[in-house]
C-alpha angles and dihedrals in degrees: 000000000000124000097255094052093046092048091051092049092047092050093045090051093050091050092044096123095062093265094314107139118248106235127197124207120231093247094053091074125097111232114233102174139359101213140054095259092066095053121138111230095157139008139190132183116255102177148324119219137150094353093310124114123191132193139186109234125191128208128217091225116148108189117091098238094048121100119260102193146007144181116247117195123197121202109179112295094331123122108284115255112235122202118178117222126218116233108228133189132354125041123334113248126231119210105358109201108174143014133194137186118248101233112237094016110107096210101012124122139161127212133187134207126219088258092058099258112147124207121199106209143189119209112223104192096182092059094033092234146122115227119207110231097174140343128207141145131262113242126250097033107181122220109278089005117175114195122201106163140052131166134173124199133176113239124175107323095332145044134272116210121198124184135166141213103213104225121202133232107312091008110082124223118253119226113204129191141173147149110282121213104209094192093054098029087231135142119221137183093018119196134175144189135187120242133190125183125213094223136078091037105195134039084011129167100201093207120026095162139357136204131181122202128218092267092054101257113147122217123188137186124215130195143189113224114182094164146313093298098044142181089217131191129189142183138182124218144185100235101183142283141269122239103233097174096097103045135206082032111076128191129181125222112196123211110260086230116014110245114234111220104171140010138181137178125221092023129093109212109206097156141035140163135207113233122220122252094267088075105003130195131071139289119215127202128194140213100202092171110215090009094062128229140298143182131223126192115211105190120206117251115243 
């Protein structure tokens, strides 16, 4: 199945209820952790096999002895399996906020901190560790910027990178994009656009994570964060799409009104991942601060 067909099927599935938002109840979520150190601030698919799906998750922990990443494995509706990963080599990150798979690289991932520092990583499953291959900054970091999303997708013969500064309340989020040179770890032809969501309405981070699919469609999550004990509110949107017909030139066309695909109360979605066509749908992860973290699997409708 080619990328355009899969993207169309994914979008049709997510809009299955004639634009009525899919809503998840609090008790539908699978608990991952019960404290702040096991939060999910970013997630990326590792593999799907024999009914099991595993993800790398990153934590926004800041103290040196606290864990930075883990593998979470889902097996049906059973309790998620949590395996902490050792951080090896290079500098130690502070406040990781997103992680993405490097398409075409079996064990390659990239993660970003709130300050815009990017870590190129190699997953070493035998030693249960993440090895730092290279670290560098995204371009165009605004004063007091706070990044909460990063996604990498293969387009044509190159890579499209998308990252987001979250914004807050009256301040819109800023969605950035550019061509990414994997051999030089360099961003080129950088563009940006500001985005505000209609919901949540207060204490809102307009973008708490971002993912782009192979056809160029851009999905974002948004979250209300009034404090470490909540109450939280979250939503997921289709924000627009990139025109990939004139590569390497890339232009972004936003939705005239962002389309809400999913919403939940009492959960703070800071991470999500698009699942491939074999399963379809999305998986959402939360950073519920003092209340811990959880995962919800929203399967695509056939």
